[in-house]
């Protein structure tokens, strides 16, 4: 299981930071420690780092936007702009996982604060995998209002979509702020909204001193609500926050421009020897094929030189050829031993002779398929076309038939079909 070093930053650079090692199940692996941020490096070892930043500096709300991923982050500034006093260009937005209610939690913090936190971590030699508002360390429990007291700050959520960080108020004031002490939940029209029910059970986490400090609040809350449980944190609140975020809760602010670049070296480390062997195999294969190619090319050059010598002995003065196969095919056609008889070329010769005799006839197009030559011819009149047809067929090797005639202005356009006469 994964181990984490959870570091809670002080609000100011000179304030003490607190840290503790926990695993993904929430089990502790070290006692809580308080000290200067740079001192936390000694407890890093191979652990991932989760940094908790002051939740009072981060606004957490929910949105109902039917997109996710990069599109969701791009849409957040526009969805929340009317609720923010600052220019959205000066703010950083991050989103969490969609909840069962269908709404998506979102956090907003000034870029100046983000830059300050990350600068402090970099100076201390710490590279976090997550930066989470410490208020997200208070787990949401359905049907229960949870409070966590931290000196003059109170974290509170209603187990649903309401999460607040309040300063300078007592527990009763915090509950009143979310409407938990109201007798009913009224709509804007003044009628009771029976579809919304605020939890009547309150769970409080605090240090022993705070339990005594707010004795009167506990009495008032028990009088107003169904029940109140106060759980003491003798080791401080950092262990409680760490256990929650280590199990996956909270919005990681390292999104968008603050998202860490991926380091792939560690992913491939276990496979480096296999990759080395594969690379050697590829190089050997390429080298072998290169040698084969070199040998084959040498043999081809030798055979080409031998052929040209024999060819020039048969036809003195003939130029050397780089394509012996083409030369052999040409010779076979000359002596008529090619498998397919040169019907097309012979028919073209006959057509050329016929057109020369009738100088007024013009060939417009020629096509050859399946031993049949189709010729499109323009002539002054049908008599000229017939003269061409007779000239093609006069030696008896080919037959010529006029397939169609059309009047084209002052000329006649005709299609003549030429076929070899079967003997």
PDB file of N, CA and C in Angstrom, residues 2 12 101 115 121 127 139 250 277 391:
ATOM      1  N   UNK A   2       0.335   2.345  -0.525  1.00  0.00           N
ATOM      2  CA  UNK A   2       1.106   3.581  -0.644  1.00  0.00           C
ATOM      3  C   UNK A   2       1.238   4.278   0.705  1.00  0.00           C
ATOM      4  N   UNK A  12       1.668  31.464   7.556  1.00  0.00           N
ATOM      5  CA  UNK A  12       2.757  32.359   7.150  1.00  0.00           C
ATOM      6  C   UNK A  12       4.062  31.572   7.057  1.00  0.00           C
ATOM      7  N   UNK A 101     -24.991  13.537  -5.435  1.00  0.00           N
ATOM      8  CA  UNK A 101     -26.046  14.518  -5.675  1.00  0.00           C
ATOM      9  C   UNK A 101     -26.077  14.992  -7.117  1.00  0.00           C
ATOM     10  N   UNK A 115       1.092  30.460  -5.768  1.00  0.00           N
ATOM     11  CA  UNK A 115       2.509  30.666  -6.076  1.00  0.00           C
ATOM     12  C   UNK A 115       3.339  30.742  -4.799  1.00  0.00           C
ATOM     13  N   UNK A 121       7.465  25.467  -0.773  1.00  0.00           N
ATOM     14  CA  UNK A 121       7.774  24.035  -0.873  1.00  0.00           C
ATOM     15  C   UNK A 121       9.035  23.800  -1.700  1.00  0.00           C
ATOM     16  N   UNK A 127       8.560  18.314  -3.291  1.00  0.00           N
ATOM     17  CA  UNK A 127       7.732  18.272  -4.501  1.00  0.00           C
ATOM     18  C   UNK A 127       6.454  17.490  -4.180  1.00  0.00           C
ATOM     19  N   UNK A 139     -14.000  14.808   7.066  1.00  0.00           N
ATOM     20  CA  UNK A 139     -14.778  13.910   6.215  1.00  0.00           C
ATOM     21  C   UNK A 139     -16.260  14.272   6.229  1.00  0.00           C
ATOM     22  N   UNK A 250     -10.789  15.044  -0.823  1.00  0.00           N
ATOM     23  CA  UNK A 250     -10.274  16.387  -1.065  1.00  0.00           C
ATOM     24  C   UNK A 250      -9.998  16.677  -2.521  1.00  0.00           C
ATOM     25  N   UNK A 277      17.863  -5.427 -24.160  1.00  0.00           N
ATOM     26  CA  UNK A 277      17.944  -6.638 -24.984  1.00  0.00           C
ATOM     27  C   UNK A 277      17.150  -6.486 -26.266  1.00  0.00           C
ATOM     28  N   UNK A 391     -10.231   1.652 -95.532  1.00  0.00           N
ATOM     29  CA  UNK A 391      -8.772   1.633 -95.538  1.00  0.00           C
ATOM     30  C   UNK A 391      -8.239   0.784 -94.387  1.00  0.00           C
TER      31      UNK A 391
END
